[in-house]
PDB file of C-alpha atoms and ligand atoms in Angstrom:
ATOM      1  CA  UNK A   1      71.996  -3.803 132.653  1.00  0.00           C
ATOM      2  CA  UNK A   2      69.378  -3.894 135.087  1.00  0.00           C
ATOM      3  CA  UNK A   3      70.801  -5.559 138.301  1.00  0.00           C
ATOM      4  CA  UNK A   4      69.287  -8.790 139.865  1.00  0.00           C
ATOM      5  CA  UNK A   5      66.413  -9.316 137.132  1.00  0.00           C
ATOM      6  CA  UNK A   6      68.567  -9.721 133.974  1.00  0.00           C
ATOM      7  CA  UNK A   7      72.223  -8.808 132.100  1.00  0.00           C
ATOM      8  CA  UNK A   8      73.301  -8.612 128.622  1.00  0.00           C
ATOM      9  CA  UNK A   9      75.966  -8.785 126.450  1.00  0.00           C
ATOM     10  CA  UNK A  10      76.632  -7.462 123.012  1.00  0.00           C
ATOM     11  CA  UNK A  11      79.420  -7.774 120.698  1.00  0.00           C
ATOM     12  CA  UNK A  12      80.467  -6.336 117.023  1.00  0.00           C
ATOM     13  CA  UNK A  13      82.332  -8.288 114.533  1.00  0.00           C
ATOM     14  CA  UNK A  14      83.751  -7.168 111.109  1.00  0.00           C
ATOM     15  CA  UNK A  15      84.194  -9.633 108.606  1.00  0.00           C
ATOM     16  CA  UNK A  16      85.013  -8.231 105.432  1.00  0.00           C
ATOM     17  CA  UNK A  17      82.498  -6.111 103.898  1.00  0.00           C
ATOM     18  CA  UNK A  18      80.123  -7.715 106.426  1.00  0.00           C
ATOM     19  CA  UNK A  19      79.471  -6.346 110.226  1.00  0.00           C
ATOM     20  CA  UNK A  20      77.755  -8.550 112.234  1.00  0.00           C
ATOM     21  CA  UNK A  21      76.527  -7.613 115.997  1.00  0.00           C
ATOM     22  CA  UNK A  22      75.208 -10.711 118.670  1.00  0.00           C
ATOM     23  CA  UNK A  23      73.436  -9.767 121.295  1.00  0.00           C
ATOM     24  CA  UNK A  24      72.626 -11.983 124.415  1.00  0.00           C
ATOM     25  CA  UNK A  25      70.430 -11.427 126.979  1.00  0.00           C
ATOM     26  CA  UNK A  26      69.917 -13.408 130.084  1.00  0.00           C
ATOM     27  CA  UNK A  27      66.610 -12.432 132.267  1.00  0.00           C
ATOM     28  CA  UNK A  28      65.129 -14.735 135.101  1.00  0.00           C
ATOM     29  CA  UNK A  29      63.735 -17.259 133.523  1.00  0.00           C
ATOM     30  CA  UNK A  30      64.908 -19.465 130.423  1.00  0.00           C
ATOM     31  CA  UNK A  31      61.572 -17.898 128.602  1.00  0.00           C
ATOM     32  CA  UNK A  32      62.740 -14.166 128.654  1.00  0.00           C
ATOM     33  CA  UNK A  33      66.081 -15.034 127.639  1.00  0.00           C
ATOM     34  CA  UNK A  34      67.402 -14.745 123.721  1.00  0.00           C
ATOM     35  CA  UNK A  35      70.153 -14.321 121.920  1.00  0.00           C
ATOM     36  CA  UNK A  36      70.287 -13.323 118.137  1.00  0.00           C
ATOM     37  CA  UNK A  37      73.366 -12.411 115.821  1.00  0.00           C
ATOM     38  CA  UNK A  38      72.159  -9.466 113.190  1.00  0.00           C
ATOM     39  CA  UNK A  39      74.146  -8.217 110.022  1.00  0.00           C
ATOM     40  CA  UNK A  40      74.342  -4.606 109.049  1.00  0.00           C
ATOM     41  CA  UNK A  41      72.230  -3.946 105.918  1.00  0.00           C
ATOM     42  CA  UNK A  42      73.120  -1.331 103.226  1.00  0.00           C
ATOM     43  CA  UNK A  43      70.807   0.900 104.460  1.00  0.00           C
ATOM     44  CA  UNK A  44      72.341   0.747 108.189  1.00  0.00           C
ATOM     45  CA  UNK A  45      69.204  -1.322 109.945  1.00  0.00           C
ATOM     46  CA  UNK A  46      70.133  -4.697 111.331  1.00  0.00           C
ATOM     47  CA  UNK A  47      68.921  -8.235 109.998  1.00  0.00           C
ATOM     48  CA  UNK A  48      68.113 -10.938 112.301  1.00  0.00           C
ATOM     49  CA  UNK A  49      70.466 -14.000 110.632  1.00  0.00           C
ATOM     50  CA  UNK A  50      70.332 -16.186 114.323  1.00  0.00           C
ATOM     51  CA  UNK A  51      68.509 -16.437 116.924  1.00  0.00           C
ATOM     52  CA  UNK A  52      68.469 -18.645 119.791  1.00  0.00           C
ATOM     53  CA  UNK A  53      66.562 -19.056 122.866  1.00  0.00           C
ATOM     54  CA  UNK A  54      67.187 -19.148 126.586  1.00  0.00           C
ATOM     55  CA  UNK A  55      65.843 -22.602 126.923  1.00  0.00           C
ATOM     56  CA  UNK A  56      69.590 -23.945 125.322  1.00  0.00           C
ATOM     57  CA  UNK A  57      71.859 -21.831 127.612  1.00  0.00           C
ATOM     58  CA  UNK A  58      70.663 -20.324 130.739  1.00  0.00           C
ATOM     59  CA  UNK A  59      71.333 -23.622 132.504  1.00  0.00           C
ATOM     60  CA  UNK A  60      75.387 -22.715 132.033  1.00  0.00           C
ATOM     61  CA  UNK A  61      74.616 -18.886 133.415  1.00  0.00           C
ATOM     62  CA  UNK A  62      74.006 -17.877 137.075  1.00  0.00           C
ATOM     63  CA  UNK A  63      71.037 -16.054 137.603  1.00  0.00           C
ATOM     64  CA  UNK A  64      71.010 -12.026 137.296  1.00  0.00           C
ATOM     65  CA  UNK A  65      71.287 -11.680 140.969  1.00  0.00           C
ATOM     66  CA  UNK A  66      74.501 -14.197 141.439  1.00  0.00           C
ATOM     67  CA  UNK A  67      76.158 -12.613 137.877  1.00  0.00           C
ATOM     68  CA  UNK A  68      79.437 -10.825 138.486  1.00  0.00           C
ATOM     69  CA  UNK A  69      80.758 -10.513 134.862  1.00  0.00           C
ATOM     70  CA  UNK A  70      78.655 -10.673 132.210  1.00  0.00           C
ATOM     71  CA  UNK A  71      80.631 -10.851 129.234  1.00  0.00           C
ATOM     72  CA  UNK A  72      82.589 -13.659 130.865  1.00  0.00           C
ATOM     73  CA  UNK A  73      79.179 -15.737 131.319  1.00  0.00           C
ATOM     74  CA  UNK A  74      77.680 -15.219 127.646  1.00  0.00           C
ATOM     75  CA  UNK A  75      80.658 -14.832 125.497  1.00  0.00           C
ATOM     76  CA  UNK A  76      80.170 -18.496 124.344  1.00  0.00           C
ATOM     77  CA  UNK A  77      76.717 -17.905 123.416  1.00  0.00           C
ATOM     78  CA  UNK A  78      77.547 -15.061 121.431  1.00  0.00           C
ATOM     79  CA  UNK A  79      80.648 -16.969 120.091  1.00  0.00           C
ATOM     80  CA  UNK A  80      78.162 -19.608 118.625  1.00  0.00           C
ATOM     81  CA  UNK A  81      75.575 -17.079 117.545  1.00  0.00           C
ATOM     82  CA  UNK A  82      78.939 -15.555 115.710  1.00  0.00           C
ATOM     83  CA  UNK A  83      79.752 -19.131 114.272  1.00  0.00           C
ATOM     84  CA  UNK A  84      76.422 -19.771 113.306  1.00  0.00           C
ATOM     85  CA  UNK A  85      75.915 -16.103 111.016  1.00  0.00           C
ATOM     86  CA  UNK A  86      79.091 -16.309 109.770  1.00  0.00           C
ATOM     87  CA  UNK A  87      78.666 -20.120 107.913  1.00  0.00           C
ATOM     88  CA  UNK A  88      75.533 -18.553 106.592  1.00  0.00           C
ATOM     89  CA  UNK A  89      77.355 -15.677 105.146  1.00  0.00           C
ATOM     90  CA  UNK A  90      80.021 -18.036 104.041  1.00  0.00           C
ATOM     91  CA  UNK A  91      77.024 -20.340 102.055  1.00  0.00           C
ATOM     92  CA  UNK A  92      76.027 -16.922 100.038  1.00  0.00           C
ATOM     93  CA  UNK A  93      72.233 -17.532 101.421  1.00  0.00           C
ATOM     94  CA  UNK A  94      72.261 -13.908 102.577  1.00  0.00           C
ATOM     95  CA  UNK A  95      71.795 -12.757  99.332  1.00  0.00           C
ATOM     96  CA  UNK A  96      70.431 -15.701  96.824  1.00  0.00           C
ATOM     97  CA  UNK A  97      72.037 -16.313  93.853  1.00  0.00           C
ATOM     98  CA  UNK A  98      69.334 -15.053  91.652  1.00  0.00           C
ATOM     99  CA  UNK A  99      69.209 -11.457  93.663  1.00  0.00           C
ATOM    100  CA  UNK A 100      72.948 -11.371  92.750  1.00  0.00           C
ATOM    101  CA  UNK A 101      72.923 -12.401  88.867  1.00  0.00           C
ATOM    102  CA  UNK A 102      69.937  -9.899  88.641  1.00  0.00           C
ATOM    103  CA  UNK A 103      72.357  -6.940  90.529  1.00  0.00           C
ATOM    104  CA  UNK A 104      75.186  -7.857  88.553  1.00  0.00           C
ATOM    105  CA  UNK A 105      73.246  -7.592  84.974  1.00  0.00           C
ATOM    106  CA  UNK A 106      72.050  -4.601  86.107  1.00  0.00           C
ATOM    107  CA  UNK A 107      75.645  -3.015  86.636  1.00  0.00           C
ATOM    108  CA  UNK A 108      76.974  -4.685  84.036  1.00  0.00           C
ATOM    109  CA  UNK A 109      74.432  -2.338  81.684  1.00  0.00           C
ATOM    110  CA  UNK A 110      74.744   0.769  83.977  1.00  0.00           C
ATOM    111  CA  UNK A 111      78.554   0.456  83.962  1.00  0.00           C
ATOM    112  CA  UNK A 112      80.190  -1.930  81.677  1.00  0.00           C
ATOM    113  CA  UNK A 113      81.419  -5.656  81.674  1.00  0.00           C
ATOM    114  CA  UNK A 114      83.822  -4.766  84.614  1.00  0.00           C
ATOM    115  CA  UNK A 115      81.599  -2.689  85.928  1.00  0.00           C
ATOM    116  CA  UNK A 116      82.449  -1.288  89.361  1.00  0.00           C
ATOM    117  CA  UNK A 117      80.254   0.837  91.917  1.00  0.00           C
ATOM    118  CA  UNK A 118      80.607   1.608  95.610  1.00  0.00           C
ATOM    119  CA  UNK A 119      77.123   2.027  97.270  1.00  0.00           C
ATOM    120  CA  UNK A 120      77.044   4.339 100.386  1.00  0.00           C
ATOM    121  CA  UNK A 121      74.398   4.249 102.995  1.00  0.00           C
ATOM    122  CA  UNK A 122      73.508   7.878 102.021  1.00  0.00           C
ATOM    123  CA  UNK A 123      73.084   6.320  98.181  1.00  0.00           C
ATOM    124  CA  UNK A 124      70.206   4.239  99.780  1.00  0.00           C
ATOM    125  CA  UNK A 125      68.630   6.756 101.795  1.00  0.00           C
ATOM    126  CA  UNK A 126      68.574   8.580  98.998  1.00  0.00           C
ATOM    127  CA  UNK A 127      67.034   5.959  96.584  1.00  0.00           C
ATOM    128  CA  UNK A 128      64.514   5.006  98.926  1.00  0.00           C
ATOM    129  CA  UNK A 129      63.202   8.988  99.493  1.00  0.00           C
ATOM    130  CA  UNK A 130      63.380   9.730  95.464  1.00  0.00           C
ATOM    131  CA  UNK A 131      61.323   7.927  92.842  1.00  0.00           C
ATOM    132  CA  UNK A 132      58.306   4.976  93.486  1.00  0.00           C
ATOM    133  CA  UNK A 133      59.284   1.888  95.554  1.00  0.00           C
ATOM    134  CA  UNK A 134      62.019  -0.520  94.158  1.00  0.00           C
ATOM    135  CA  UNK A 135      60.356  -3.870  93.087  1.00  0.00           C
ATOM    136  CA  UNK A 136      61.194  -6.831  91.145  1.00  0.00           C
ATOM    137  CA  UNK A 137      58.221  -7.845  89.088  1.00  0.00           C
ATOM    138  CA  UNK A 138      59.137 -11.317  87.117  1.00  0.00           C
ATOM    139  CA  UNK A 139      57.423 -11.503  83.678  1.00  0.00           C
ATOM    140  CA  UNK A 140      55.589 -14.875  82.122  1.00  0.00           C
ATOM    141  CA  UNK A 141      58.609 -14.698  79.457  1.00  0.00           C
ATOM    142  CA  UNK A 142      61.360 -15.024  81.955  1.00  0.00           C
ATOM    143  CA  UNK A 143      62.229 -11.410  81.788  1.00  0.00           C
ATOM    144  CA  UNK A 144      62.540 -10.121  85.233  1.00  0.00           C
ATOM    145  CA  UNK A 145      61.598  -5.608  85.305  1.00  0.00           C
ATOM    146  CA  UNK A 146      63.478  -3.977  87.674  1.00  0.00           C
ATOM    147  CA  UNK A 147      61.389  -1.114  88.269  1.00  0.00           C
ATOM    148  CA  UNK A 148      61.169   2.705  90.606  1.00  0.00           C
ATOM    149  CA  UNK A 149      59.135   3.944  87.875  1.00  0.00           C
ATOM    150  CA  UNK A 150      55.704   3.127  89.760  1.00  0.00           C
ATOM    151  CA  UNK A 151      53.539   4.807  92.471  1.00  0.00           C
ATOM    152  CA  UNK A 152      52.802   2.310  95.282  1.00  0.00           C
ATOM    153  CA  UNK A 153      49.290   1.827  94.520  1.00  0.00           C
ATOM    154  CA  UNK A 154      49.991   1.506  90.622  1.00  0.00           C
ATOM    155  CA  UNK A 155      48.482  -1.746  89.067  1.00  0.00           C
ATOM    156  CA  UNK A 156      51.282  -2.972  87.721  1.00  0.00           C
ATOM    157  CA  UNK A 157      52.816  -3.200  90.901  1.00  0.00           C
ATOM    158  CA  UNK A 158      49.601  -4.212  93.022  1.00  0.00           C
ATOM    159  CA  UNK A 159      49.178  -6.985  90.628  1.00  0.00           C
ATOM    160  CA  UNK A 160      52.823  -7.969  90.726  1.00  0.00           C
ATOM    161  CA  UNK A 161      52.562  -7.572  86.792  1.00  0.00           C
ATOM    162  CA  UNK A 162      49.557  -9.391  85.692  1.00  0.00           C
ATOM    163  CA  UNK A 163      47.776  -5.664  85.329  1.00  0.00           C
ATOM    164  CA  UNK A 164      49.585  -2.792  83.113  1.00  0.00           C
ATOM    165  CA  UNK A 165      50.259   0.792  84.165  1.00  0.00           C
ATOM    166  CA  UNK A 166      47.401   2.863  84.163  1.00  0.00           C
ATOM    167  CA  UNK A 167      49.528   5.315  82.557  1.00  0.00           C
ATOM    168  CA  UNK A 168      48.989   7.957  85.800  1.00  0.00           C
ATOM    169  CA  UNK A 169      52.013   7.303  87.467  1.00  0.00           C
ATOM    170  CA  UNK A 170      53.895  10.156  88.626  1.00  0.00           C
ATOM    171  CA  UNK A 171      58.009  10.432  89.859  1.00  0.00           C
ATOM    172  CA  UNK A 172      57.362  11.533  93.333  1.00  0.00           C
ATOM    173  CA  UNK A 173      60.004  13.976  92.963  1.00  0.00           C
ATOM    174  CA  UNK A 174      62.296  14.841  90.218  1.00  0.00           C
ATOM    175  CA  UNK A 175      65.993  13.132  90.940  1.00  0.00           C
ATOM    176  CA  UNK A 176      68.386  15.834  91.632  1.00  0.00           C
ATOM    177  CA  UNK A 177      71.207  15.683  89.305  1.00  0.00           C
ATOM    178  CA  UNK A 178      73.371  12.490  89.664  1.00  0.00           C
ATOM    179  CA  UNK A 179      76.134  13.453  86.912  1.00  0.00           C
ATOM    180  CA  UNK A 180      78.641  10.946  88.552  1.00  0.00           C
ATOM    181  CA  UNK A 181      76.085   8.251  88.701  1.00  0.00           C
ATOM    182  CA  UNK A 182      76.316   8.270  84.859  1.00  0.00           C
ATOM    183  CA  UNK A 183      79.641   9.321  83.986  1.00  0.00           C
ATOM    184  CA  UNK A 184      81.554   6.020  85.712  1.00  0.00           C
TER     185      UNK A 184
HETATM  186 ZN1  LIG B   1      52.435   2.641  87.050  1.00  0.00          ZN
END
């Protein structure tokens, strides 16, 4: 907090699996003030879900010079940024349906019908520094590949499918052993 040309306020919620963080900030003017609520992705980096702009709100603040208590000025803008995430989260549009079916085929085959796997943030890192890029390439027959297999600048994968392979793609390293991966 800078004093006299602007204050902030940030709060964390947990809902469940989900953490969600809203962050307000009030500078001079109505233009240079924002708020947006963000949810925690599985890789750790924040998603903008909300965002609202100074314009609605900064009428009901005193200006940074006059502010005394922060939290007690912008709580109810981040209580509606809050309100406003969390009915998104509740509609399931964080994740569409289709992204879910496709994630729940896929550990259905890894790990059975009542499959079960817990995903750490160290799981991602990892999957994102081993093997190509993760992509979803639908198929004219309604198949959907799921697919690390694939360099970036592969054709298959430039093309979004409508090219093959050119048959030099290379893992970019070999996957360490992941025993447990397989053995669940
Ligand atoms: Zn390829």
């Amino acid at each position: 907090m800078t004093a006299g040309t602007s204050y902030y306020y940030h709060r964390i919620v947990h809902l469940g699996s989900y953490t969600l963080r809203a962050q307000v900030h009030r500078d001079i003017t109505p233009y240079n003030s924002y708020g947006t609520a963000e949810l925690l992705s599985a890789d750790l980096t924040w998603t903008n879900l909300k965002w609202t702009h100074g314009e609605r709100w900064t009428k009901d603040t005193p200006q940074p010079c006059d502010v005394t208590d922060a939290k007690a000025v912008l709580t109810n803008v981040a209580d509606e940024l809050i309100r406003r995430a969390t009915a998104i989260l509740h509609n399931g549009t964080a994740v569409p349906q289709q992204s879910l079916d496709l994630m729940g085929a896929l550990l259905t085959l890894a790990y059975g019908s009542t499959g079960e796997h817990a995903i750490t943030a160290a799981d991602v890192r990892w999957a994102k520094e081993n093997g190509g890029p993760f992509r979803v390439v639908p198929k004219p027959d309604g198949t959907v590949l799921l697919t690390k297999a694939h360099r970036y600048d592969c054709p298959l994968l430039a093309t979004q499918g409508a090219e093959a392979c050119d048959d030099r793609c290379l893992p970019t390293n070999p996957p360490p052993s992941r025993s447990d991966w397989s053995s669940q």
